[in-house]
mmCIF file with all atom_site columns, C-alpha atoms in Angstrom:
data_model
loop_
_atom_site.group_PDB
_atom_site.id
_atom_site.type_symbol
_atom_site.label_atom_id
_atom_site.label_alt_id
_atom_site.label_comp_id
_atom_site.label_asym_id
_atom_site.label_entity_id
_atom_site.label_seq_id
_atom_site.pdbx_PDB_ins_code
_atom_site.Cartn_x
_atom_site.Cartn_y
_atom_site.Cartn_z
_atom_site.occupancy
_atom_site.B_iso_or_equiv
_atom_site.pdbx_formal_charge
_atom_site.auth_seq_id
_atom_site.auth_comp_id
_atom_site.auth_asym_id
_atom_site.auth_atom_id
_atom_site.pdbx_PDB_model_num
ATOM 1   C CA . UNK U 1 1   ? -10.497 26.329  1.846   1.00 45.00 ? 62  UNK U CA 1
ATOM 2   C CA . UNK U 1 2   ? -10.787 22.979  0.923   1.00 55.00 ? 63  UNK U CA 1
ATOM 3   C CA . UNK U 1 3   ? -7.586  20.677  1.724   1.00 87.00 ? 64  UNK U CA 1
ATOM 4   C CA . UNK U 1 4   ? -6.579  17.892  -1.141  1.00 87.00 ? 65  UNK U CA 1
ATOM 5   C CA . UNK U 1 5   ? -4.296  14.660  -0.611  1.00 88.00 ? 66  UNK U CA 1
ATOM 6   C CA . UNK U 1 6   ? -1.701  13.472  -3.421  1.00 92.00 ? 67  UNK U CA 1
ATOM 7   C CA . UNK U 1 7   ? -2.807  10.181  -4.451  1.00 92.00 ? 68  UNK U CA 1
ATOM 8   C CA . UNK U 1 8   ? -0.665  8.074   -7.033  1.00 95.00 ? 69  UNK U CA 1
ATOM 9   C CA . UNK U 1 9   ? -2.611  5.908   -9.160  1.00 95.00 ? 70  UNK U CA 1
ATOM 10  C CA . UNK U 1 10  ? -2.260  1.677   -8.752  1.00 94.00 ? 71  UNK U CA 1
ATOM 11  C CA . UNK U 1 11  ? -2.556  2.017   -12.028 1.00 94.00 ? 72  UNK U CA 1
ATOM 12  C CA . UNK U 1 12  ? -0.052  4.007   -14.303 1.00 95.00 ? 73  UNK U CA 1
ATOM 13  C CA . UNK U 1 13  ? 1.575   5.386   -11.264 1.00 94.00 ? 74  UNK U CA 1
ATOM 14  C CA . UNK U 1 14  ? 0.835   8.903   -11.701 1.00 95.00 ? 75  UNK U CA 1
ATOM 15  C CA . UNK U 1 15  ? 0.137   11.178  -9.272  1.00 95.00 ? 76  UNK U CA 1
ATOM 16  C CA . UNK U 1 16  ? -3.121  12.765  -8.755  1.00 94.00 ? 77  UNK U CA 1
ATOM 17  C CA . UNK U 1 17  ? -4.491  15.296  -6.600  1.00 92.00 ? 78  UNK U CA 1
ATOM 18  C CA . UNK U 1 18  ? -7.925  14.568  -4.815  1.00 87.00 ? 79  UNK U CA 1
ATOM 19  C CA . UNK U 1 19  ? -9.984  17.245  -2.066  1.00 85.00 ? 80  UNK U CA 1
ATOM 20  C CA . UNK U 1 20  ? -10.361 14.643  0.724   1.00 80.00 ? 81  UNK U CA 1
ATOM 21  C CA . UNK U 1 21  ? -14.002 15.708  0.960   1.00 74.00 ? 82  UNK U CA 1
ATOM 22  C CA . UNK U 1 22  ? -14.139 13.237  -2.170  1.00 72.00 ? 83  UNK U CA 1
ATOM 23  C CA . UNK U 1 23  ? -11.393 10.615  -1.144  1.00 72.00 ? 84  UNK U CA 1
ATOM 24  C CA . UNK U 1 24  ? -14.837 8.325   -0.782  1.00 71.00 ? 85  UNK U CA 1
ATOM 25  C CA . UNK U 1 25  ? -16.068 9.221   -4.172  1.00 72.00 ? 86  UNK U CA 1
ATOM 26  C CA . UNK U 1 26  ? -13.037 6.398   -5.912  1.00 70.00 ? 87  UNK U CA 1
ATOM 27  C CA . UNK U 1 27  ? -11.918 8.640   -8.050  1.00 83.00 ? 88  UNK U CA 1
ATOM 28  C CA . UNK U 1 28  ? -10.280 8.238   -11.292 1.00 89.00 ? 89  UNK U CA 1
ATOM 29  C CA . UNK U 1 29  ? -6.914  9.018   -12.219 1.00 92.00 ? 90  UNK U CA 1
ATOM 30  C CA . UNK U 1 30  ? -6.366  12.273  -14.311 1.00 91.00 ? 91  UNK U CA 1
ATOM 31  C CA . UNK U 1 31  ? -3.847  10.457  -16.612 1.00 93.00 ? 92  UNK U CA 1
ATOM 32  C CA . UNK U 1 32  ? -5.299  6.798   -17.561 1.00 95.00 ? 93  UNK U CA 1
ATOM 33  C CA . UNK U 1 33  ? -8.814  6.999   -16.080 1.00 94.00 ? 94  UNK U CA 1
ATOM 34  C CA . UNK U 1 34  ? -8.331  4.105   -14.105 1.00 93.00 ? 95  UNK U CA 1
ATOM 35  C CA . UNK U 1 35  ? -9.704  4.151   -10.805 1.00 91.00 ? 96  UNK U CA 1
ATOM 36  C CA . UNK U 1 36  ? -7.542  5.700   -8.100  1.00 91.00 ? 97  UNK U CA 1
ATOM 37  C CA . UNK U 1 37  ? -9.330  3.340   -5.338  1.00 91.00 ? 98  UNK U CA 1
ATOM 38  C CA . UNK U 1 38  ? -10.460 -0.582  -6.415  1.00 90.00 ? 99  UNK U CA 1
ATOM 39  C CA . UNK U 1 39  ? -9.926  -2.331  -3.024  1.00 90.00 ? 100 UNK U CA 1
ATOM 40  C CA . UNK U 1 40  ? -7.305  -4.348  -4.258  1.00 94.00 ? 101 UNK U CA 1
ATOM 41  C CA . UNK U 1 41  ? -4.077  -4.044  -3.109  1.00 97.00 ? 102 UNK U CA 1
ATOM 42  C CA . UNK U 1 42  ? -1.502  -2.547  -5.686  1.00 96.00 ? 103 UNK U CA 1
ATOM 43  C CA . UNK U 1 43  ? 1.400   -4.548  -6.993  1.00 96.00 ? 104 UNK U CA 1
ATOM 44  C CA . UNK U 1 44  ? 4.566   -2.565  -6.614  1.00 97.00 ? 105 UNK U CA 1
ATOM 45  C CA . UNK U 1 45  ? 8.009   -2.880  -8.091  1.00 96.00 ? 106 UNK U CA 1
ATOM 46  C CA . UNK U 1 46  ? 11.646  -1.449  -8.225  1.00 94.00 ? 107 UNK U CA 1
ATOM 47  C CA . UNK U 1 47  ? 10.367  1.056   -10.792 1.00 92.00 ? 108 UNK U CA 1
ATOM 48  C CA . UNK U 1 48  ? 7.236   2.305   -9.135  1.00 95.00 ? 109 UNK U CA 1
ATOM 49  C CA . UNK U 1 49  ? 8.035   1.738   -5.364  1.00 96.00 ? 110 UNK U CA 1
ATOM 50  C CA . UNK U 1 50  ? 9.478   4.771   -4.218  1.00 94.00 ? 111 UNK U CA 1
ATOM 51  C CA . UNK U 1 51  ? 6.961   6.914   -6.605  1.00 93.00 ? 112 UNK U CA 1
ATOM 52  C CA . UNK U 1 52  ? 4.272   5.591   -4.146  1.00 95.00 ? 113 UNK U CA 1
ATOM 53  C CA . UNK U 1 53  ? 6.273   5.894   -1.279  1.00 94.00 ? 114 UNK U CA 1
ATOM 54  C CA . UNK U 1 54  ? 7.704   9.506   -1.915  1.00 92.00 ? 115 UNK U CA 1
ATOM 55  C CA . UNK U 1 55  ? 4.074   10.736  -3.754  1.00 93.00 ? 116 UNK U CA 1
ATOM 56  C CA . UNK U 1 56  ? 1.468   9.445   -1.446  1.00 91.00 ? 117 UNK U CA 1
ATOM 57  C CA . UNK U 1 57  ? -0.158  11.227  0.976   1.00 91.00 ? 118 UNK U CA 1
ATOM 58  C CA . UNK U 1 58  ? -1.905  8.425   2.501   1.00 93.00 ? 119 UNK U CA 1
ATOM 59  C CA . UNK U 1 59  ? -0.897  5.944   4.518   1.00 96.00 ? 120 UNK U CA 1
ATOM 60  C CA . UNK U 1 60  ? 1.671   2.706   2.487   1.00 97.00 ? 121 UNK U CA 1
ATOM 61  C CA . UNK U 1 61  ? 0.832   -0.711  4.257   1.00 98.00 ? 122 UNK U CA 1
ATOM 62  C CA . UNK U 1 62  ? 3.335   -2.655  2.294   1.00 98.00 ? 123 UNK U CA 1
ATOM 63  C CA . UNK U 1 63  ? 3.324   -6.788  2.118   1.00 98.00 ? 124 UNK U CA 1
ATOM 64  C CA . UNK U 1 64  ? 6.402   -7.919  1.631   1.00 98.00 ? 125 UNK U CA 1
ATOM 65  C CA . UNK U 1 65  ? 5.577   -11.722 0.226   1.00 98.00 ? 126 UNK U CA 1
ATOM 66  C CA . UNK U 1 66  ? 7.014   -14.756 -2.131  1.00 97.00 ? 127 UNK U CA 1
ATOM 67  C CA . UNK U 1 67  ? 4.911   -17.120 -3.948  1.00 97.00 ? 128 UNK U CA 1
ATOM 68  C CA . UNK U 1 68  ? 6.804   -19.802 -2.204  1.00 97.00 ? 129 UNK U CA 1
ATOM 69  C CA . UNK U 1 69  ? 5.676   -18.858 1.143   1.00 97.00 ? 130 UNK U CA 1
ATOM 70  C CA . UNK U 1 70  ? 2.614   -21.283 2.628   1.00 97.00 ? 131 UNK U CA 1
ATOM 71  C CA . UNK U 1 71  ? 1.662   -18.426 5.118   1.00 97.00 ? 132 UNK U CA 1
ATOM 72  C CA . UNK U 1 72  ? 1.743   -15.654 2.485   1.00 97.00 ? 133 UNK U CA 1
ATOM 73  C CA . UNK U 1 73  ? -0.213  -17.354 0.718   1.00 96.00 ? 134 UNK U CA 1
ATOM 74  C CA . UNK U 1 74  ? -2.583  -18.152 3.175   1.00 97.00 ? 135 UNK U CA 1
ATOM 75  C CA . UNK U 1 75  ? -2.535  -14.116 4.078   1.00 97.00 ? 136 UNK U CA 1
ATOM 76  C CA . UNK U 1 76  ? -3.290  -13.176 0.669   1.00 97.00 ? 137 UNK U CA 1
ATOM 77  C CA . UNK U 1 77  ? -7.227  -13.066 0.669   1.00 98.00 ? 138 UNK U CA 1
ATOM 78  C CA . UNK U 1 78  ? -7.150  -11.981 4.009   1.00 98.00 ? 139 UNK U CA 1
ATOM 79  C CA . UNK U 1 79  ? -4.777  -8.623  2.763   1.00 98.00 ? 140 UNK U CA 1
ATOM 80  C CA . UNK U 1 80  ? -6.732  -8.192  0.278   1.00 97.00 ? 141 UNK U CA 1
ATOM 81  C CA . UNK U 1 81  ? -10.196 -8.041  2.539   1.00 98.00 ? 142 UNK U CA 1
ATOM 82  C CA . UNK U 1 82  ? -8.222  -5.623  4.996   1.00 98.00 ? 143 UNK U CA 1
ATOM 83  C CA . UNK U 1 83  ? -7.659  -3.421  1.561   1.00 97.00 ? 144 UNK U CA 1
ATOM 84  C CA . UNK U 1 84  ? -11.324 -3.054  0.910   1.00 95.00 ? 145 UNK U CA 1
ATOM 85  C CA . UNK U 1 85  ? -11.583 -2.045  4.576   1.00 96.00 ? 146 UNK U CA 1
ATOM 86  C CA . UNK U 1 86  ? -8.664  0.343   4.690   1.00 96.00 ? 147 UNK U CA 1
ATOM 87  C CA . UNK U 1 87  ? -9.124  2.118   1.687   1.00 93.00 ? 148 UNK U CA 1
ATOM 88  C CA . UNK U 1 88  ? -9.218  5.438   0.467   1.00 91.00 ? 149 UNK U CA 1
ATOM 89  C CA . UNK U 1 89  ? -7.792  6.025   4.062   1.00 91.00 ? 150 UNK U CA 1
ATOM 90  C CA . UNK U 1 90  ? -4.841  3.693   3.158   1.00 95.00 ? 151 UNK U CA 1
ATOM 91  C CA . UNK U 1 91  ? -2.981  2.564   0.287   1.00 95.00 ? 152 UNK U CA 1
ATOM 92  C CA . UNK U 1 92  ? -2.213  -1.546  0.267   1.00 97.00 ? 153 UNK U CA 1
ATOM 93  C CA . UNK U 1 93  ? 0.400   -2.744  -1.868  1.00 98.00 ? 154 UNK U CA 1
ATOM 94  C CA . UNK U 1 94  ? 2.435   -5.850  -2.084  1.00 98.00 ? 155 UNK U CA 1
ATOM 95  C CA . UNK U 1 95  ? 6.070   -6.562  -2.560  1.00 98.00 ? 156 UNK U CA 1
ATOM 96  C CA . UNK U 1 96  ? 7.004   -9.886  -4.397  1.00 98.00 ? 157 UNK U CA 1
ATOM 97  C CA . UNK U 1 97  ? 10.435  -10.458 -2.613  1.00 97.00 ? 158 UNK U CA 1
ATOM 98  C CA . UNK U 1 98  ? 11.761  -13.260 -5.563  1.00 97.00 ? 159 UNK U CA 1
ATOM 99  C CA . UNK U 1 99  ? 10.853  -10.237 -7.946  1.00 97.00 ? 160 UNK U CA 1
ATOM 100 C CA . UNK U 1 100 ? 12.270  -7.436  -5.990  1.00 97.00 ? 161 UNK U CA 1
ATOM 101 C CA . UNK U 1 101 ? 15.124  -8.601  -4.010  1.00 97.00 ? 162 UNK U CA 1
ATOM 102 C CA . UNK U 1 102 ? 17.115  -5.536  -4.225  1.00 96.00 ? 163 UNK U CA 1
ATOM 103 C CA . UNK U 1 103 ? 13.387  -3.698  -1.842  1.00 96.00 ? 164 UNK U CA 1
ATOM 104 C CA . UNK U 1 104 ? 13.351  -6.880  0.386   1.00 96.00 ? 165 UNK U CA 1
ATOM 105 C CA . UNK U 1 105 ? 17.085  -5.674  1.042   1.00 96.00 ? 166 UNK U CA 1
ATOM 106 C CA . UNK U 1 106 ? 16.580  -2.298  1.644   1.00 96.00 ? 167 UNK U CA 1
ATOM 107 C CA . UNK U 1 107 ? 14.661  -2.405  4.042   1.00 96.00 ? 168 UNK U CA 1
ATOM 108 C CA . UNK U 1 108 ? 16.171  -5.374  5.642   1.00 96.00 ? 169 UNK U CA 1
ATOM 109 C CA . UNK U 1 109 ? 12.954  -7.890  5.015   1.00 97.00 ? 170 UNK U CA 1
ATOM 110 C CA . UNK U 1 110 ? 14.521  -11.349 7.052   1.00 95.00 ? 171 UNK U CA 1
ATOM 111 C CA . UNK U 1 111 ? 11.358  -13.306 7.378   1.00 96.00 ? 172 UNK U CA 1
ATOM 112 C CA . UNK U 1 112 ? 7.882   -13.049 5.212   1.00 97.00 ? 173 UNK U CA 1
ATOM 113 C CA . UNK U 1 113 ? 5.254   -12.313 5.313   1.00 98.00 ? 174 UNK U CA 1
ATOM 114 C CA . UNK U 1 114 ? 6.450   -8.950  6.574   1.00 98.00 ? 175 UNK U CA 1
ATOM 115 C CA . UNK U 1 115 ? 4.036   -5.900  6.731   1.00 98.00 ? 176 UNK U CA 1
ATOM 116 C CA . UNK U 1 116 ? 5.504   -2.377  6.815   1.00 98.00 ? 177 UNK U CA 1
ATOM 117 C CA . UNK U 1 117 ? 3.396   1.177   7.325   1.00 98.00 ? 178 UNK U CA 1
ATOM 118 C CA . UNK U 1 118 ? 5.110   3.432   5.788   1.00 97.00 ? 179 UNK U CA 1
ATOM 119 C CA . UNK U 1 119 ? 3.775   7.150   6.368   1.00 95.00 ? 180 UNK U CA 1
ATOM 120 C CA . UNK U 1 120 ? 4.829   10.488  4.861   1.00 91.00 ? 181 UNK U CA 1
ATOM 121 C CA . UNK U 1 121 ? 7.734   8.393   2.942   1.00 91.00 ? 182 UNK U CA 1
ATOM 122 C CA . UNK U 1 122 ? 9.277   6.568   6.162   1.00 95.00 ? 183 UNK U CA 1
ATOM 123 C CA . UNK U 1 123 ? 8.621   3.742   8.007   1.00 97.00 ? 184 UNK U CA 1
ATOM 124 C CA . UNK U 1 124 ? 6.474   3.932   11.366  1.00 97.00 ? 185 UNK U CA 1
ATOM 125 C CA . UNK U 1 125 ? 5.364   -0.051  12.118  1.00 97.00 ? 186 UNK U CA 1
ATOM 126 C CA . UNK U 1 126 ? 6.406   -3.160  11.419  1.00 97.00 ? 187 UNK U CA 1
ATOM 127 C CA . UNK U 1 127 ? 4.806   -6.188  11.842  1.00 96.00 ? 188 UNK U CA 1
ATOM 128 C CA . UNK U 1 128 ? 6.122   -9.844  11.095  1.00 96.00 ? 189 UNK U CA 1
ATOM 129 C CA . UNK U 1 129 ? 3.850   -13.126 10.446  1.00 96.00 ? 190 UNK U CA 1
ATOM 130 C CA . UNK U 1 130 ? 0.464   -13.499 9.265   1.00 96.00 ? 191 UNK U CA 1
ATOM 131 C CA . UNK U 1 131 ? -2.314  -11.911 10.590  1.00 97.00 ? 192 UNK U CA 1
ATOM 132 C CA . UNK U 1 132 ? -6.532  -11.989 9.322   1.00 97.00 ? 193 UNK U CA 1
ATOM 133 C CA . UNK U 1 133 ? -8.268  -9.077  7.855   1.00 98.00 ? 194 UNK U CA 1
ATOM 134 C CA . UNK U 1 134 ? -9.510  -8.029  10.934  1.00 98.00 ? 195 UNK U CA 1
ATOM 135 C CA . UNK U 1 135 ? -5.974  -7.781  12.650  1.00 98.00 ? 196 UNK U CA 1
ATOM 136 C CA . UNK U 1 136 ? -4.617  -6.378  10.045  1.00 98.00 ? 197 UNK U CA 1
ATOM 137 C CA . UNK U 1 137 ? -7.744  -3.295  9.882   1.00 98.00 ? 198 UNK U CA 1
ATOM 138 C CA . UNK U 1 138 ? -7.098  -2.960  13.810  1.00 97.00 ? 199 UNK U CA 1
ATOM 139 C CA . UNK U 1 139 ? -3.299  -2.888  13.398  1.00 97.00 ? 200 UNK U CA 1
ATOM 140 C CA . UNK U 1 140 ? -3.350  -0.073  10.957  1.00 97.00 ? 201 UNK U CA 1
ATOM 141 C CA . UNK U 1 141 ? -5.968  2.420   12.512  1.00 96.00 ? 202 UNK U CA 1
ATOM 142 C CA . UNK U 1 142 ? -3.954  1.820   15.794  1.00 96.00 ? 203 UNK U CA 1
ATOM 143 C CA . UNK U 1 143 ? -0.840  3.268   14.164  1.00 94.00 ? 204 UNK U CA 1
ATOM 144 C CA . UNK U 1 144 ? -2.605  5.626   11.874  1.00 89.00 ? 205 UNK U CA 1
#
């Protein structure tokens, strides 16, 4: 019996069922076509957040993050290498705290950059500050 892993797309936000014997294949979403894994971490929002969070069977490493912010900035690329690393074993995504106050709130976000695992829908790590790509790789497969 083959086992499968819900997978929202970065894309339209739809979920999608996958057999993990092809999570390497970067499957396309059944609703848009879009590809379900780009190495790019996925911008999320008020409206799409909790879809990913609630829907996802993979690992969430959230980066909470404002455009104002020298070190977030300076994390960016670096986030973005760890995502071509991580995935289709983990979903990146980033939060844009000026955009999304009201998730910065929720889950009490004091200081960014902030990054947040987030597994089976609920939080497991935390990690404040910037880190490199290959921190950030080591960090997550430590936890995951």
């Amino acid at each position: 019996m083959s086992t499968s892993k819900i997978v929202v797309c970065p894309h339209c936000h739809r979920p999608n069922r996958l057999p993990e014997a092809r999570l390497d294949d970067q499957g396309r979403c059944g609703h848009c076509r879009s590809a379900l894994f780009d190495g790019t971490p996925t911008a999320l929002t008020a409206a799409s957040f909790d879809r990913h969070l609630e829907r996802t069977e993979l690992p969430i490493l959230v980066d909470f993050w404002a455009p104002w912010c020298g070190p977030c900035r300076a994390m960016a690329p670096a986030f973005a290498a760890a995502a071509r690393q991580l995935e289709p074993t983990a979903r990146l995504a980033k939060v844009n705290t000026e955009d999304e106050p009201a998730l910065a709130g929720r889950f009490a976000i004091r200081s960014i950059p902030t990054l947040v695992l987030f597994m089976n829908g609920r939080e497991v790590a935390r990690q404040t500050g910037a880190m490199d790509a290959a921190s950030i790789v080591r960090w997550v497969r430590s936890v995951v």
